Amino acid sequence: MHNKSILYVFVLVFALGGCATMSESQQSTAKGTVMGTGAGAAVGAIIGAIAGDPALGAGIGAGVGAVGGYIWSNRMEEQKRKMEAATEGTKVSVTQTPDNQLKVNVPSDISFDTGQSTIKPEMHPVLNSLAAGLMSNPDSQVTVIGYTDDTGNDSINNPLSVNRAASTRAYLVSQGIASNRISIDGRGSAEPVAPNTSPENRAKNRRVEILVKEAQPQPPQQQPQVQEQELPQDQDQQRYIQQPAY
């Protein structure tokens, strides 16, 4: 245990010392993984970023400390940059969540008309860019959450929010993304991002949030070895006694 602690300190000092030579993208990748994983995985992420090999970092992290949460890999960072470029000049926001998910918030201006679940044509470039990023990162999973404003009651808003999420999933599937990679949810008028006190604020609350996550690789589980039970000598010999023929 003492030797393992010494090794951990050595690796940590080496990794932190290397941060000074990392590019902005590498620092973002390492920082993101620190936010969503244990200390050992964080060290591995930093080393992987320095070496330019996230897989190497993941392996080191799994060996040094606890592994959990989502990772912010180079592929996730690249997808974020492309989504930012695709949504430039729109009211769509693209952010990295504290638990290392890529969050794309699409307001009603380019997503859905009031009371409708049919995707507007203005939303197609956003989803096309998202689908391209998902194709290049087959390990990622998607959650689409639909919302409404407070106009109407829950019996109308709740199914409408689910239908908006379902329409978004259907479009991504039409672009070649497997449906089992996409889960949907609808939360009606719950969790507003602005008070429902004006048409402008209600437009912000009629939205779709798309979350993309990449799971932390898990170390392979070793199968327990079953030892063959030795038979007593007399029983072992019995196995070779030929029975008389009848």
PDB file of C-alpha atoms in Angstrom:
ATOM      1  CA  MET A   1       0.000   0.000   0.000  1.00  0.00           C
ATOM      2  CA  HIS A   2       2.868   2.365   0.862  1.00  0.00           C
ATOM      3  CA  ASN A   3       4.542   1.706  -2.496  1.00  0.00           C
ATOM      4  CA  LYS A   4       1.252   2.345  -4.302  1.00  0.00           C
ATOM      5  CA  SER A   5       0.913   5.726  -2.576  1.00  0.00           C
ATOM      6  CA  ILE A   6       4.444   6.678  -3.607  1.00  0.00           C
ATOM      7  CA  LEU A   7       3.654   5.700  -7.201  1.00  0.00           C
ATOM      8  CA  TYR A   8       0.463   7.765  -7.149  1.00  0.00           C
ATOM      9  CA  VAL A   9       2.304  10.872  -5.902  1.00  0.00           C
ATOM     10  CA  PHE A  10       4.969  10.459  -8.563  1.00  0.00           C
ATOM     11  CA  VAL A  11       2.395  10.157 -11.316  1.00  0.00           C
ATOM     12  CA  LEU A  12       0.449  13.142  -9.993  1.00  0.00           C
ATOM     13  CA  VAL A  13       3.539  15.382  -9.883  1.00  0.00           C
ATOM     14  CA  PHE A  14       4.496  14.301 -13.392  1.00  0.00           C
ATOM     15  CA  ALA A  15       1.018  14.948 -14.747  1.00  0.00           C
ATOM     16  CA  LEU A  16       0.558  18.360 -13.161  1.00  0.00           C
ATOM     17  CA  GLY A  17       3.983  19.421 -14.284  1.00  0.00           C
ATOM     18  CA  GLY A  18       3.055  18.546 -17.839  1.00  0.00           C
ATOM     19  CA  CYS A  19      -0.034  20.766 -17.810  1.00  0.00           C
ATOM     20  CA  ALA A  20       2.102  23.769 -18.584  1.00  0.00           C
ATOM     21  CA  THR A  21       2.945  22.359 -22.008  1.00  0.00           C
ATOM     22  CA  MET A  22      -0.610  21.302 -22.879  1.00  0.00           C
ATOM     23  CA  SER A  23      -2.641  23.064 -25.549  1.00  0.00           C
ATOM     24  CA  GLU A  24      -5.927  24.761 -24.671  1.00  0.00           C
ATOM     25  CA  SER A  25      -7.863  21.800 -26.075  1.00  0.00           C
ATOM     26  CA  GLN A  26      -5.787  19.299 -24.077  1.00  0.00           C
ATOM     27  CA  GLN A  27      -6.267  21.303 -20.888  1.00  0.00           C
ATOM     28  CA  SER A  28     -10.019  21.400 -21.482  1.00  0.00           C
ATOM     29  CA  THR A  29     -10.102  17.636 -21.996  1.00  0.00           C
ATOM     30  CA  ALA A  30      -8.114  16.979 -18.824  1.00  0.00           C
ATOM     31  CA  LYS A  31     -10.088  19.514 -16.781  1.00  0.00           C
ATOM     32  CA  GLY A  32     -13.366  17.999 -17.895  1.00  0.00           C
ATOM     33  CA  THR A  33     -12.387  14.538 -16.801  1.00  0.00           C
ATOM     34  CA  VAL A  34     -11.193  15.830 -13.429  1.00  0.00           C
ATOM     35  CA  MET A  35     -14.725  17.164 -12.892  1.00  0.00           C
ATOM     36  CA  GLY A  36     -16.452  13.892 -13.624  1.00  0.00           C
ATOM     37  CA  THR A  37     -14.153  11.141 -12.357  1.00  0.00           C
ATOM     38  CA  GLY A  38     -12.164  10.041  -9.347  1.00  0.00           C
ATOM     39  CA  ALA A  39      -8.676  11.282  -8.606  1.00  0.00           C
ATOM     40  CA  GLY A  40      -6.928   8.368 -10.259  1.00  0.00           C
ATOM     41  CA  ALA A  41      -8.937   8.718 -13.450  1.00  0.00           C
ATOM     42  CA  ALA A  42      -8.241  12.446 -13.434  1.00  0.00           C
ATOM     43  CA  VAL A  43      -4.503  11.849 -13.327  1.00  0.00           C
ATOM     44  CA  GLY A  44      -4.864   9.369 -16.153  1.00  0.00           C
ATOM     45  CA  ALA A  45      -6.798  11.899 -18.203  1.00  0.00           C
ATOM     46  CA  ILE A  46      -4.089  14.520 -17.765  1.00  0.00           C
ATOM     47  CA  ILE A  47      -1.388  12.080 -18.805  1.00  0.00           C
ATOM     48  CA  GLY A  48      -3.485  10.907 -21.731  1.00  0.00           C
ATOM     49  CA  ALA A  49      -3.956  14.496 -22.866  1.00  0.00           C
ATOM     50  CA  ILE A  50      -0.229  15.194 -22.651  1.00  0.00           C
ATOM     51  CA  ALA A  51       0.576  12.038 -24.616  1.00  0.00           C
ATOM     52  CA  GLY A  52      -2.227  12.646 -27.089  1.00  0.00           C
ATOM     53  CA  ASP A  53      -3.688   9.227 -26.282  1.00  0.00           C
ATOM     54  CA  PRO A  54      -6.927   9.305 -24.246  1.00  0.00           C
ATOM     55  CA  ALA A  55      -7.011   5.504 -24.141  1.00  0.00           C
ATOM     56  CA  LEU A  56      -3.634   5.503 -22.421  1.00  0.00           C
ATOM     57  CA  GLY A  57      -4.889   8.001 -19.868  1.00  0.00           C
ATOM     58  CA  ALA A  58      -8.041   5.990 -19.209  1.00  0.00           C
ATOM     59  CA  GLY A  59      -5.948   2.898 -18.591  1.00  0.00           C
ATOM     60  CA  ILE A  60      -3.678   4.727 -16.163  1.00  0.00           C
ATOM     61  CA  GLY A  61      -6.645   6.275 -14.374  1.00  0.00           C
ATOM     62  CA  ALA A  62      -8.339   2.927 -13.962  1.00  0.00           C
ATOM     63  CA  GLY A  63      -5.168   1.473 -12.504  1.00  0.00           C
ATOM     64  CA  VAL A  64      -4.397   4.306 -10.070  1.00  0.00           C
ATOM     65  CA  GLY A  65      -7.736   5.312  -8.599  1.00  0.00           C
ATOM     66  CA  ALA A  66     -11.523   5.120  -8.684  1.00  0.00           C
ATOM     67  CA  VAL A  67     -13.331   5.251 -12.012  1.00  0.00           C
ATOM     68  CA  GLY A  68     -16.839   6.646 -12.433  1.00  0.00           C
ATOM     69  CA  GLY A  69     -19.032   9.184 -14.185  1.00  0.00           C
ATOM     70  CA  TYR A  70     -18.600  10.380 -17.748  1.00  0.00           C
ATOM     71  CA  ILE A  71     -15.424  11.395 -19.541  1.00  0.00           C
ATOM     72  CA  TRP A  72     -14.749  14.496 -21.598  1.00  0.00           C
ATOM     73  CA  SER A  73     -12.634  13.023 -24.360  1.00  0.00           C
ATOM     74  CA  ASN A  74     -11.021  14.661 -27.370  1.00  0.00           C
ATOM     75  CA  ARG A  75     -13.974  13.440 -29.426  1.00  0.00           C
ATOM     76  CA  MET A  76     -16.423  15.155 -27.076  1.00  0.00           C
ATOM     77  CA  GLU A  77     -14.416  18.384 -27.247  1.00  0.00           C
ATOM     78  CA  GLU A  78     -14.321  18.200 -31.038  1.00  0.00           C
ATOM     79  CA  GLN A  79     -18.077  17.623 -31.194  1.00  0.00           C
ATOM     80  CA  LYS A  80     -18.647  20.629 -28.955  1.00  0.00           C
ATOM     81  CA  ARG A  81     -16.582  22.845 -31.260  1.00  0.00           C
ATOM     82  CA  LYS A  82     -18.484  21.660 -34.319  1.00  0.00           C
ATOM     83  CA  MET A  83     -21.834  22.174 -32.621  1.00  0.00           C
ATOM     84  CA  GLU A  84     -20.803  25.704 -31.648  1.00  0.00           C
ATOM     85  CA  ALA A  85     -19.889  26.419 -35.267  1.00  0.00           C
ATOM     86  CA  ALA A  86     -23.160  24.925 -36.558  1.00  0.00           C
ATOM     87  CA  THR A  87     -25.271  26.999 -34.161  1.00  0.00           C
ATOM     88  CA  GLU A  88     -23.370  30.280 -34.445  1.00  0.00           C
ATOM     89  CA  GLY A  89     -25.756  33.195 -34.838  1.00  0.00           C
ATOM     90  CA  THR A  90     -28.716  31.255 -33.454  1.00  0.00           C
ATOM     91  CA  LYS A  91     -30.167  31.174 -29.946  1.00  0.00           C
ATOM     92  CA  VAL A  92     -29.015  27.580 -29.464  1.00  0.00           C
ATOM     93  CA  SER A  93     -26.604  27.188 -26.553  1.00  0.00           C
ATOM     94  CA  VAL A  94     -23.879  24.528 -26.464  1.00  0.00           C
ATOM     95  CA  THR A  95     -22.275  23.834 -23.085  1.00  0.00           C
ATOM     96  CA  GLN A  96     -20.348  21.256 -21.098  1.00  0.00           C
ATOM     97  CA  THR A  97     -22.209  20.194 -17.958  1.00  0.00           C
ATOM     98  CA  PRO A  98     -20.458  19.671 -14.588  1.00  0.00           C
ATOM     99  CA  ASP A  99     -20.754  15.889 -15.052  1.00  0.00           C
ATOM    100  CA  ASN A 100     -19.128  16.029 -18.529  1.00  0.00           C
ATOM    101  CA  GLN A 101     -22.139  15.847 -20.786  1.00  0.00           C
ATOM    102  CA  LEU A 102     -22.476  17.914 -23.947  1.00  0.00           C
ATOM    103  CA  LYS A 103     -25.699  19.910 -23.598  1.00  0.00           C
ATOM    104  CA  VAL A 104     -27.433  21.432 -26.617  1.00  0.00           C
ATOM    105  CA  ASN A 105     -30.376  23.666 -25.697  1.00  0.00           C
ATOM    106  CA  VAL A 106     -32.660  24.356 -28.693  1.00  0.00           C
ATOM    107  CA  PRO A 107     -35.331  27.023 -28.034  1.00  0.00           C
ATOM    108  CA  SER A 108     -38.646  27.243 -29.858  1.00  0.00           C
ATOM    109  CA  ASP A 109     -37.370  29.884 -32.293  1.00  0.00           C
ATOM    110  CA  ILE A 110     -35.855  27.156 -34.466  1.00  0.00           C
ATOM    111  CA  SER A 111     -37.354  23.978 -33.007  1.00  0.00           C
ATOM    112  CA  PHE A 112     -41.179  23.825 -32.745  1.00  0.00           C
ATOM    113  CA  ASP A 113     -44.191  26.061 -33.263  1.00  0.00           C
ATOM    114  CA  THR A 114     -46.553  26.623 -30.355  1.00  0.00           C
ATOM    115  CA  GLY A 115     -48.542  23.481 -29.601  1.00  0.00           C
ATOM    116  CA  GLN A 116     -46.714  21.481 -32.293  1.00  0.00           C
ATOM    117  CA  SER A 117     -44.195  18.629 -32.251  1.00  0.00           C
ATOM    118  CA  THR A 118     -43.100  18.857 -35.900  1.00  0.00           C
ATOM    119  CA  ILE A 119     -39.466  19.933 -36.237  1.00  0.00           C
ATOM    120  CA  LYS A 120     -38.920  23.235 -38.020  1.00  0.00           C
ATOM    121  CA  PRO A 121     -36.543  23.243 -41.027  1.00  0.00           C
ATOM    122  CA  GLU A 122     -34.300  25.688 -39.127  1.00  0.00           C
ATOM    123  CA  MET A 123     -33.506  22.896 -36.681  1.00  0.00           C
ATOM    124  CA  HIS A 124     -32.204  20.499 -39.354  1.00  0.00           C
ATOM    125  CA  PRO A 125     -28.626  21.908 -39.566  1.00  0.00           C
ATOM    126  CA  VAL A 126     -28.288  21.618 -35.777  1.00  0.00           C
ATOM    127  CA  LEU A 127     -29.400  17.984 -35.784  1.00  0.00           C
ATOM    128  CA  ASN A 128     -27.301  17.195 -38.866  1.00  0.00           C
ATOM    129  CA  SER A 129     -24.185  18.430 -37.097  1.00  0.00           C
ATOM    130  CA  LEU A 130     -25.140  16.500 -33.976  1.00  0.00           C
ATOM    131  CA  ALA A 131     -25.666  13.305 -35.990  1.00  0.00           C
ATOM    132  CA  ALA A 132     -22.261  13.693 -37.654  1.00  0.00           C
ATOM    133  CA  GLY A 133     -20.604  13.967 -34.253  1.00  0.00           C
ATOM    134  CA  LEU A 134     -22.441  10.906 -32.985  1.00  0.00           C
ATOM    135  CA  MET A 135     -21.327   8.915 -36.017  1.00  0.00           C
ATOM    136  CA  SER A 136     -17.689   9.739 -35.262  1.00  0.00           C
ATOM    137  CA  ASN A 137     -18.120   8.812 -31.584  1.00  0.00           C
ATOM    138  CA  PRO A 138     -19.962   5.468 -31.495  1.00  0.00           C
ATOM    139  CA  ASP A 139     -19.403   5.111 -27.739  1.00  0.00           C
ATOM    140  CA  SER A 140     -21.615   8.100 -26.928  1.00  0.00           C
ATOM    141  CA  GLN A 141     -25.256   7.986 -25.849  1.00  0.00           C
ATOM    142  CA  VAL A 142     -27.961  10.635 -26.216  1.00  0.00           C
ATOM    143  CA  THR A 143     -30.858  11.813 -24.049  1.00  0.00           C
ATOM    144  CA  VAL A 144     -33.459  14.137 -25.575  1.00  0.00           C
ATOM    145  CA  ILE A 145     -35.746  16.023 -23.165  1.00  0.00           C
ATOM    146  CA  GLY A 146     -38.767  18.010 -24.363  1.00  0.00           C
ATOM    147  CA  TYR A 147     -40.305  20.975 -22.514  1.00  0.00           C
ATOM    148  CA  THR A 148     -43.264  23.325 -22.907  1.00  0.00           C
ATOM    149  CA  ASP A 149     -44.305  26.656 -21.402  1.00  0.00           C
ATOM    150  CA  ASP A 150     -47.073  26.892 -18.815  1.00  0.00           C
ATOM    151  CA  THR A 151     -49.841  27.596 -21.328  1.00  0.00           C
ATOM    152  CA  GLY A 152     -52.464  24.860 -21.000  1.00  0.00           C
ATOM    153  CA  ASN A 153     -52.521  22.051 -18.456  1.00  0.00           C
ATOM    154  CA  ASP A 154     -50.382  18.996 -17.803  1.00  0.00           C
ATOM    155  CA  SER A 155     -52.705  16.685 -19.741  1.00  0.00           C
ATOM    156  CA  ILE A 156     -51.719  18.635 -22.865  1.00  0.00           C
ATOM    157  CA  ASN A 157     -48.179  19.752 -22.064  1.00  0.00           C
ATOM    158  CA  ASN A 158     -46.755  16.462 -20.796  1.00  0.00           C
ATOM    159  CA  PRO A 159     -47.510  14.367 -23.913  1.00  0.00           C
ATOM    160  CA  LEU A 160     -46.566  17.316 -26.147  1.00  0.00           C
ATOM    161  CA  SER A 161     -43.120  17.496 -24.547  1.00  0.00           C
ATOM    162  CA  VAL A 162     -42.629  13.749 -25.062  1.00  0.00           C
ATOM    163  CA  ASN A 163     -43.714  14.039 -28.700  1.00  0.00           C
ATOM    164  CA  ARG A 164     -41.181  16.808 -29.286  1.00  0.00           C
ATOM    165  CA  ALA A 165     -38.415  14.612 -27.905  1.00  0.00           C
ATOM    166  CA  ALA A 166     -39.674  11.693 -30.019  1.00  0.00           C
ATOM    167  CA  SER A 167     -39.629  13.824 -33.180  1.00  0.00           C
ATOM    168  CA  THR A 168     -36.036  14.804 -32.445  1.00  0.00           C
ATOM    169  CA  ARG A 169     -35.053  11.161 -31.985  1.00  0.00           C
ATOM    170  CA  ALA A 170     -36.838  10.169 -35.186  1.00  0.00           C
ATOM    171  CA  TYR A 171     -34.860  12.766 -37.141  1.00  0.00           C
ATOM    172  CA  LEU A 172     -31.533  11.583 -35.701  1.00  0.00           C
ATOM    173  CA  VAL A 173     -32.459   7.984 -36.556  1.00  0.00           C
ATOM    174  CA  SER A 174     -33.215   9.099 -40.127  1.00  0.00           C
ATOM    175  CA  GLN A 175     -29.626  10.398 -40.249  1.00  0.00           C
ATOM    176  CA  GLY A 176     -28.209   6.971 -39.409  1.00  0.00           C
ATOM    177  CA  ILE A 177     -28.055   7.011 -35.602  1.00  0.00           C
ATOM    178  CA  ALA A 178     -29.232   3.760 -33.984  1.00  0.00           C
ATOM    179  CA  SER A 179     -32.424   4.267 -32.004  1.00  0.00           C
ATOM    180  CA  ASN A 180     -31.061   2.291 -29.036  1.00  0.00           C
ATOM    181  CA  ARG A 181     -28.463   5.034 -28.516  1.00  0.00           C
ATOM    182  CA  ILE A 182     -31.166   7.646 -27.922  1.00  0.00           C
ATOM    183  CA  SER A 183     -33.467   7.859 -24.914  1.00  0.00           C
ATOM    184  CA  ILE A 184     -36.244  10.437 -24.627  1.00  0.00           C
ATOM    185  CA  ASP A 185     -38.117  12.172 -21.845  1.00  0.00           C
ATOM    186  CA  GLY A 186     -40.798  14.847 -21.583  1.00  0.00           C
ATOM    187  CA  ARG A 187     -41.185  17.150 -18.612  1.00  0.00           C
ATOM    188  CA  GLY A 188     -44.001  19.413 -19.721  1.00  0.00           C
ATOM    189  CA  SER A 189     -43.864  22.881 -18.163  1.00  0.00           C
ATOM    190  CA  ALA A 190     -41.644  21.745 -15.283  1.00  0.00           C
ATOM    191  CA  GLU A 191     -38.125  23.149 -14.900  1.00  0.00           C
ATOM    192  CA  PRO A 192     -38.584  26.456 -16.755  1.00  0.00           C
ATOM    193  CA  VAL A 193     -35.423  28.369 -17.626  1.00  0.00           C
ATOM    194  CA  ALA A 194     -37.263  31.713 -17.375  1.00  0.00           C
ATOM    195  CA  PRO A 195     -40.416  32.949 -15.619  1.00  0.00           C
ATOM    196  CA  ASN A 196     -43.496  32.384 -17.779  1.00  0.00           C
ATOM    197  CA  THR A 197     -44.388  36.072 -17.595  1.00  0.00           C
ATOM    198  CA  SER A 198     -43.906  37.174 -21.212  1.00  0.00           C
ATOM    199  CA  PRO A 199     -44.063  35.739 -24.755  1.00  0.00           C
ATOM    200  CA  GLU A 200     -40.282  35.958 -24.973  1.00  0.00           C
ATOM    201  CA  ASN A 201     -39.785  33.939 -21.796  1.00  0.00           C
ATOM    202  CA  ARG A 202     -42.365  31.351 -22.814  1.00  0.00           C
ATOM    203  CA  ALA A 203     -40.467  30.906 -26.084  1.00  0.00           C
ATOM    204  CA  LYS A 204     -37.341  30.101 -24.053  1.00  0.00           C
ATOM    205  CA  ASN A 205     -39.204  27.480 -22.040  1.00  0.00           C
ATOM    206  CA  ARG A 206     -40.612  25.750 -25.155  1.00  0.00           C
ATOM    207  CA  ARG A 207     -37.401  23.943 -25.883  1.00  0.00           C
ATOM    208  CA  VAL A 208     -35.585  20.676 -26.422  1.00  0.00           C
ATOM    209  CA  GLU A 209     -32.448  19.793 -24.487  1.00  0.00           C
ATOM    210  CA  ILE A 210     -30.096  17.227 -26.022  1.00  0.00           C
ATOM    211  CA  LEU A 211     -27.489  15.623 -23.765  1.00  0.00           C
ATOM    212  CA  VAL A 212     -24.587  13.608 -25.182  1.00  0.00           C
ATOM    213  CA  LYS A 213     -22.481  11.520 -22.825  1.00  0.00           C
ATOM    214  CA  GLU A 214     -19.540   9.159 -23.126  1.00  0.00           C
ATOM    215  CA  ALA A 215     -19.276   6.558 -20.386  1.00  0.00           C
ATOM    216  CA  GLN A 216     -16.046   5.996 -18.501  1.00  0.00           C
ATOM    217  CA  PRO A 217     -14.444   2.738 -19.717  1.00  0.00           C
ATOM    218  CA  GLN A 218     -14.727   0.012 -17.131  1.00  0.00           C
ATOM    219  CA  PRO A 219     -11.855  -2.379 -16.428  1.00  0.00           C
ATOM    220  CA  PRO A 220     -12.540  -5.948 -17.567  1.00  0.00           C
ATOM    221  CA  GLN A 221     -13.844  -8.230 -14.856  1.00  0.00           C
ATOM    222  CA  GLN A 222     -11.843 -11.330 -14.159  1.00  0.00           C
ATOM    223  CA  GLN A 223     -13.757 -14.576 -14.106  1.00  0.00           C
ATOM    224  CA  PRO A 224     -13.182 -16.622 -10.947  1.00  0.00           C
ATOM    225  CA  GLN A 225     -11.130 -19.718 -11.562  1.00  0.00           C
ATOM    226  CA  VAL A 226     -12.772 -22.945 -10.476  1.00  0.00           C
ATOM    227  CA  GLN A 227     -10.311 -25.573  -9.384  1.00  0.00           C
ATOM    228  CA  GLU A 228     -11.124 -29.169 -10.154  1.00  0.00           C
ATOM    229  CA  GLN A 229     -11.738 -31.074  -6.959  1.00  0.00           C
ATOM    230  CA  GLU A 230      -9.361 -33.951  -6.485  1.00  0.00           C
ATOM    231  CA  LEU A 231     -10.945 -37.298  -5.784  1.00  0.00           C
ATOM    232  CA  PRO A 232      -9.615 -39.593  -3.086  1.00  0.00           C
ATOM    233  CA  GLN A 233      -7.191 -42.109  -4.497  1.00  0.00           C
ATOM    234  CA  ASP A 234      -9.553 -45.060  -4.155  1.00  0.00           C
ATOM    235  CA  GLN A 235     -12.363 -43.153  -5.922  1.00  0.00           C
ATOM    236  CA  ASP A 236      -9.981 -42.039  -8.647  1.00  0.00           C
ATOM    237  CA  GLN A 237      -9.023 -45.640  -9.284  1.00  0.00           C
ATOM    238  CA  GLN A 238     -12.677 -46.695  -9.410  1.00  0.00           C
ATOM    239  CA  ARG A 239     -13.140 -44.597 -12.540  1.00  0.00           C
ATOM    240  CA  TYR A 240     -10.817 -46.887 -14.466  1.00  0.00           C
ATOM    241  CA  ILE A 241     -12.203 -50.237 -13.317  1.00  0.00           C
ATOM    242  CA  GLN A 242     -13.952 -51.800 -16.277  1.00  0.00           C
ATOM    243  CA  GLN A 243     -17.404 -53.091 -15.522  1.00  0.00           C
ATOM    244  CA  PRO A 244     -17.995 -56.731 -16.554  1.00  0.00           C
ATOM    245  CA  ALA A 245     -19.845 -57.204 -19.834  1.00  0.00           C
ATOM    246  CA  TYR A 246     -23.243 -58.875 -19.734  1.00  0.00           C
TER     247      TYR A 246
END
